């Protein structure tokens, strides 16, 4: 067991000299790695040079890049990337977007919508399996902590709220029917009022089961708020105090629902923070 736990560390130590070599030889906007999941952002020629370093220096350390699983993506395609010899012919070139550490990187809202819908569908399928337990207490516990909207928190933290509407409606409709069967078995006497009561926090008399509608704007807002410092460092061409229109929309919704003034925002948002440092990819939209 101890040997297995050292595996990721040993791999990172082997890869680290290659990452340092890229940093010293290439002027990039970003050179970030999580074990073998690397993200390199910069000028086309600099990225090409970084790829050459990975392929040449990596082999000497026993690291062989699977080029067919490597992807290039530009929000606005660069024709220089098509020059023969700049990139391997069999490298991936998705046109609409890519998935980075589980989050969508794209200016195409449809690409993000489809990714979110796929995750919602998987979550609903898992909820359907849990229902087969025929044990209301166990089903509720799993729904609240493992199989419900909790599985979608990461998606809502890293995805533009504008792309969530269709998936949100689909999930919340399924959740309504799930709770109706869980609470009343035959559905008698369970309507929208009972549904709203059930989805309140436990301290307010609810079951602590949340809907996507109730959490989507807040998840995105908290993540954006927490990563503002990172935005300022990486998005150097954007004034420090500027915010994306999506962030402003989420903030306006938060203020309206909570009845807050601007002076309360910082104190209220910070306890909600549960974010990913990769949010800057979507903040340009």
Short mmCIF file of C-alpha atoms in Angstrom, two decimals:
data_model
loop_
_atom_site.label_atom_id
_atom_site.label_comp_id
_atom_site.label_asym_id
_atom_site.label_seq_id
_atom_site.Cartn_x
_atom_site.Cartn_y
_atom_site.Cartn_z
CA UNK A 1 0.00 0.00 0.00
CA UNK A 2 2.82 2.41 0.86
CA UNK A 3 4.51 1.67 -2.46
CA UNK A 4 1.30 2.54 -4.33
CA UNK A 5 0.97 5.84 -2.47
CA UNK A 6 4.47 6.84 -3.59
CA UNK A 7 3.62 6.25 -7.26
CA UNK A 8 2.21 9.71 -8.02
CA UNK A 9 5.08 11.39 -6.15
CA UNK A 10 7.73 9.44 -8.07
CA UNK A 11 6.02 10.24 -11.36
CA UNK A 12 5.87 13.96 -10.49
CA UNK A 13 9.57 13.96 -9.59
CA UNK A 14 10.42 12.33 -12.92
CA UNK A 15 8.33 14.84 -14.86
CA UNK A 16 9.47 17.91 -12.91
CA UNK A 17 12.78 18.50 -14.80
CA UNK A 18 10.85 18.51 -18.09
CA UNK A 19 8.43 21.12 -16.74
CA UNK A 20 11.34 23.27 -15.53
CA UNK A 21 13.00 22.97 -18.94
CA UNK A 22 9.84 24.20 -20.64
CA UNK A 23 9.64 27.13 -18.23
CA UNK A 24 13.24 28.19 -18.87
CA UNK A 25 13.20 27.78 -22.67
CA UNK A 26 9.69 28.94 -23.59
CA UNK A 27 7.95 32.20 -22.76
CA UNK A 28 4.44 30.92 -22.08
CA UNK A 29 1.31 32.42 -20.55
CA UNK A 30 0.72 29.22 -18.57
CA UNK A 31 2.63 26.01 -17.92
CA UNK A 32 0.66 24.03 -15.33
CA UNK A 33 0.63 20.32 -14.54
CA UNK A 34 -1.34 17.93 -12.37
CA UNK A 35 0.64 14.68 -12.63
CA UNK A 36 0.42 13.74 -16.34
CA UNK A 37 -2.34 16.24 -17.09
CA UNK A 38 -0.50 19.28 -18.46
CA UNK A 39 -1.85 22.58 -19.74
CA UNK A 40 0.33 24.85 -21.84
CA UNK A 41 -0.95 28.21 -23.08
CA UNK A 42 0.92 30.72 -25.22
CA UNK A 43 1.93 31.75 -28.71
CA UNK A 44 1.59 29.00 -31.31
CA UNK A 45 5.33 28.72 -31.94
CA UNK A 46 6.13 28.69 -28.21
CA UNK A 47 3.60 25.92 -27.59
CA UNK A 48 5.13 23.98 -30.48
CA UNK A 49 8.58 24.35 -28.92
CA UNK A 50 7.24 23.18 -25.56
CA UNK A 51 5.76 20.09 -27.22
CA UNK A 52 9.14 19.31 -28.79
CA UNK A 53 10.79 19.54 -25.35
CA UNK A 54 8.23 17.15 -23.86
CA UNK A 55 8.79 14.63 -26.63
CA UNK A 56 12.61 14.82 -26.66
CA UNK A 57 13.44 15.20 -22.97
CA UNK A 58 10.57 13.03 -21.79
CA UNK A 59 11.77 9.98 -23.69
CA UNK A 60 15.13 10.15 -21.94
CA UNK A 61 13.26 9.79 -18.65
CA UNK A 62 11.01 7.01 -19.82
CA UNK A 63 8.03 9.30 -20.51
CA UNK A 64 6.36 8.77 -23.87
CA UNK A 65 3.67 11.25 -24.93
CA UNK A 66 0.48 9.80 -26.40
CA UNK A 67 0.07 12.37 -29.16
CA UNK A 68 -3.37 11.07 -30.18
CA UNK A 69 -4.70 12.09 -26.76
CA UNK A 70 -3.04 15.50 -26.89
CA UNK A 71 -5.26 18.37 -28.02
CA UNK A 72 -4.72 21.85 -29.45
CA UNK A 73 -7.41 24.45 -29.07
CA UNK A 74 -7.72 28.11 -30.05
CA UNK A 75 -10.83 30.23 -29.36
CA UNK A 76 -9.80 31.90 -32.63
CA UNK A 77 -7.87 29.41 -34.84
CA UNK A 78 -4.31 30.38 -35.77
CA UNK A 79 -3.38 29.50 -39.36
CA UNK A 80 0.30 29.26 -38.35
CA UNK A 81 -0.55 26.01 -36.61
CA UNK A 82 -1.13 24.44 -40.04
CA UNK A 83 2.45 25.07 -41.21
CA UNK A 84 4.06 21.65 -41.85
CA UNK A 85 6.27 20.56 -38.97
CA UNK A 86 4.82 22.91 -36.36
CA UNK A 87 2.62 20.21 -34.82
CA UNK A 88 2.28 16.46 -35.48
CA UNK A 89 -0.33 15.58 -38.09
CA UNK A 90 -2.18 13.21 -35.74
CA UNK A 91 -2.55 15.65 -32.82
CA UNK A 92 -6.13 16.42 -31.75
CA UNK A 93 -7.58 19.72 -32.98
CA UNK A 94 -11.10 20.13 -31.53
CA UNK A 95 -12.88 23.05 -33.15
CA UNK A 96 -15.45 23.99 -30.50
CA UNK A 97 -13.77 23.36 -27.15
CA UNK A 98 -11.92 21.01 -24.84
CA UNK A 99 -12.37 19.52 -21.39
CA UNK A 100 -9.65 20.63 -18.98
CA UNK A 101 -9.43 18.93 -15.57
CA UNK A 102 -13.13 18.20 -15.87
CA UNK A 103 -14.17 21.74 -16.83
CA UNK A 104 -15.19 23.01 -20.29
CA UNK A 105 -12.88 25.44 -22.10
CA UNK A 106 -14.85 26.97 -24.93
CA UNK A 107 -16.47 30.09 -26.30
CA UNK A 108 -19.17 27.87 -27.82
CA UNK A 109 -22.13 27.74 -25.43
CA UNK A 110 -23.51 24.66 -27.18
CA UNK A 111 -20.32 22.73 -26.41
CA UNK A 112 -20.70 23.59 -22.71
CA UNK A 113 -24.42 22.76 -22.74
CA UNK A 114 -23.78 19.30 -24.12
CA UNK A 115 -21.07 18.58 -21.56
CA UNK A 116 -23.34 19.66 -18.70
CA UNK A 117 -26.25 17.62 -20.03
CA UNK A 118 -24.07 14.51 -20.20
CA UNK A 119 -23.12 14.92 -16.54
CA UNK A 120 -26.69 15.56 -15.48
CA UNK A 121 -27.80 12.44 -17.34
CA UNK A 122 -25.16 10.35 -15.54
CA UNK A 123 -26.26 11.78 -12.20
CA UNK A 124 -29.90 11.00 -12.90
CA UNK A 125 -28.99 7.44 -13.91
CA UNK A 126 -27.13 7.03 -10.62
CA UNK A 127 -30.12 8.37 -8.70
CA UNK A 128 -32.31 5.81 -10.46
CA UNK A 129 -30.02 3.02 -9.28
CA UNK A 130 -30.18 4.29 -5.68
CA UNK A 131 -33.99 4.15 -5.81
CA UNK A 132 -33.74 0.38 -6.19
CA UNK A 133 -32.60 0.13 -2.58
CA UNK A 134 -36.22 0.57 -1.46
CA UNK A 135 -34.90 2.05 1.77
CA UNK A 136 -36.04 5.69 2.18
CA UNK A 137 -33.46 6.57 4.85
CA UNK A 138 -30.53 5.22 2.85
CA UNK A 139 -31.86 6.75 -0.35
CA UNK A 140 -32.18 10.17 1.29
CA UNK A 141 -28.68 9.99 2.78
CA UNK A 142 -27.13 9.05 -0.56
CA UNK A 143 -29.21 11.63 -2.43
CA UNK A 144 -28.13 14.40 -0.11
CA UNK A 145 -24.42 13.55 -0.02
CA UNK A 146 -23.46 11.44 -3.03
CA UNK A 147 -25.92 11.10 -5.87
CA UNK A 148 -27.87 14.35 -6.13
CA UNK A 149 -26.83 17.89 -6.92
CA UNK A 150 -23.62 17.37 -4.91
CA UNK A 151 -22.24 15.47 -7.92
CA UNK A 152 -22.81 18.55 -10.04
CA UNK A 153 -21.16 21.16 -7.79
CA UNK A 154 -17.88 21.02 -9.69
CA UNK A 155 -19.69 21.47 -12.99
CA UNK A 156 -21.58 24.47 -11.67
CA UNK A 157 -18.39 25.99 -10.27
CA UNK A 158 -16.59 25.78 -13.60
CA UNK A 159 -19.32 26.38 -16.18
CA UNK A 160 -21.00 29.53 -17.42
CA UNK A 161 -24.49 29.63 -15.81
CA UNK A 162 -25.98 30.56 -19.21
CA UNK A 163 -25.23 27.01 -20.40
CA UNK A 164 -27.00 25.32 -17.49
CA UNK A 165 -30.63 26.20 -18.17
CA UNK A 166 -31.68 23.12 -20.15
CA UNK A 167 -29.79 20.68 -17.94
CA UNK A 168 -31.04 22.46 -14.82
CA UNK A 169 -34.68 22.07 -15.85
CA UNK A 170 -34.12 18.42 -16.70
CA UNK A 171 -32.44 17.64 -13.38
CA UNK A 172 -34.87 19.56 -11.18
CA UNK A 173 -37.86 17.93 -12.88
CA UNK A 174 -36.37 14.50 -12.19
CA UNK A 175 -35.58 15.51 -8.61
CA UNK A 176 -39.22 16.52 -8.06
CA UNK A 177 -40.47 13.07 -9.06
CA UNK A 178 -37.69 11.40 -7.07
CA UNK A 179 -38.64 13.25 -3.87
CA UNK A 180 -42.35 12.67 -4.44
CA UNK A 181 -41.82 8.92 -4.55
CA UNK A 182 -39.33 9.00 -1.69
CA UNK A 183 -41.62 10.94 0.65
CA UNK A 184 -45.11 9.73 -0.26
CA UNK A 185 -44.45 6.53 -2.26
CA UNK A 186 -47.62 6.96 -4.35
CA UNK A 187 -47.25 10.72 -4.94
CA UNK A 188 -50.46 11.66 -3.13
CA UNK A 189 -50.41 15.10 -1.54
CA UNK A 190 -47.01 16.05 -2.90
CA UNK A 191 -46.96 19.25 -4.98
CA UNK A 192 -44.79 22.27 -5.61
CA UNK A 193 -45.18 23.54 -2.03
CA UNK A 194 -44.05 20.24 -0.54
CA UNK A 195 -41.22 20.15 -3.06
CA UNK A 196 -39.94 23.56 -1.99
CA UNK A 197 -40.17 22.64 1.68
CA UNK A 198 -38.25 19.39 1.06
CA UNK A 199 -35.44 21.28 -0.70
CA UNK A 200 -34.89 23.72 2.16
CA UNK A 201 -31.80 23.35 4.40
CA UNK A 202 -32.25 21.00 7.34
CA UNK A 203 -32.07 23.87 9.85
CA UNK A 204 -35.16 25.40 8.18
CA UNK A 205 -37.17 22.19 8.30
CA UNK A 206 -36.20 20.80 4.91
CA UNK A 207 -34.38 17.64 3.92
CA UNK A 208 -31.19 19.41 2.85
CA UNK A 209 -31.63 18.25 -0.74
CA UNK A 210 -30.82 21.13 -3.07
CA UNK A 211 -31.89 21.86 -6.62
CA UNK A 212 -29.66 23.01 -9.46
CA UNK A 213 -31.78 26.14 -9.76
CA UNK A 214 -31.04 27.10 -6.16
CA UNK A 215 -27.30 26.53 -6.36
CA UNK A 216 -26.11 27.25 -9.92
CA UNK A 217 -25.57 31.01 -9.75
CA UNK A 218 -24.10 30.82 -6.25
CA UNK A 219 -21.58 28.11 -7.17
CA UNK A 220 -20.30 30.06 -10.15
CA UNK A 221 -20.28 33.33 -8.26
CA UNK A 222 -18.32 31.90 -5.32
CA UNK A 223 -15.75 30.33 -7.63
CA UNK A 224 -15.32 33.54 -9.65
CA UNK A 225 -14.99 35.59 -6.49
CA UNK A 226 -12.35 33.30 -4.99
CA UNK A 227 -10.24 33.20 -8.18
CA UNK A 228 -10.17 36.95 -8.86
CA UNK A 229 -6.53 37.17 -7.81
CA UNK A 230 -5.63 34.44 -10.29
CA UNK A 231 -7.56 36.26 -13.01
CA UNK A 232 -5.53 39.39 -12.36
CA UNK A 233 -2.25 37.51 -12.70
CA UNK A 234 -3.07 35.46 -15.80
CA UNK A 235 -5.39 37.78 -17.72
CA UNK A 236 -2.88 40.62 -17.75
CA UNK A 237 -4.62 42.51 -20.55
CA UNK A 238 -7.82 42.94 -18.52
CA UNK A 239 -8.06 45.77 -15.94
CA UNK A 240 -7.92 44.39 -12.36
CA UNK A 241 -11.37 45.65 -11.41
CA UNK A 242 -13.20 44.39 -14.49
CA UNK A 243 -15.50 41.38 -14.33
CA UNK A 244 -17.13 39.25 -16.98
CA UNK A 245 -20.76 39.86 -17.87
CA UNK A 246 -21.57 36.35 -16.64
CA UNK A 247 -20.11 37.16 -13.23
CA UNK A 248 -22.12 40.39 -13.08
CA UNK A 249 -25.33 38.51 -13.97
CA UNK A 250 -24.71 35.89 -11.28
CA UNK A 251 -23.92 38.62 -8.76
CA UNK A 252 -27.11 40.51 -9.60
CA UNK A 253 -29.17 37.33 -9.12
CA UNK A 254 -27.48 36.68 -5.78
CA UNK A 255 -28.19 40.20 -4.54
CA UNK A 256 -31.82 40.05 -5.67
CA UNK A 257 -32.58 36.69 -4.06
CA UNK A 258 -30.82 37.49 -0.77
CA UNK A 259 -31.97 41.10 -0.56
CA UNK A 260 -28.41 42.29 0.01
CA UNK A 261 -26.67 45.61 -0.50
CA UNK A 262 -23.21 45.75 -2.03
CA UNK A 263 -21.60 46.29 1.39
CA UNK A 264 -22.75 42.82 2.50
CA UNK A 265 -21.47 40.90 -0.49
CA UNK A 266 -17.95 39.99 0.63
CA UNK A 267 -19.06 38.74 4.03
CA UNK A 268 -21.84 36.67 2.55
CA UNK A 269 -20.02 35.09 -0.37
CA UNK A 270 -16.85 33.96 1.31
CA UNK A 271 -18.38 31.13 3.36
CA UNK A 272 -19.77 29.66 0.14
CA UNK A 273 -16.39 29.30 -1.53
CA UNK A 274 -15.58 25.84 -2.85
CA UNK A 275 -13.78 26.50 -6.08
CA UNK A 276 -11.34 25.33 -8.70
CA UNK A 277 -8.33 27.41 -9.74
CA UNK A 278 -9.08 26.80 -13.40
CA UNK A 279 -11.99 29.23 -13.65
CA UNK A 280 -10.03 31.78 -15.65
CA UNK A 281 -10.64 29.73 -18.79
CA UNK A 282 -14.34 30.58 -18.81
CA UNK A 283 -14.12 34.11 -17.47
CA UNK A 284 -13.27 35.55 -20.89
CA UNK A 285 -16.68 34.69 -22.28
#
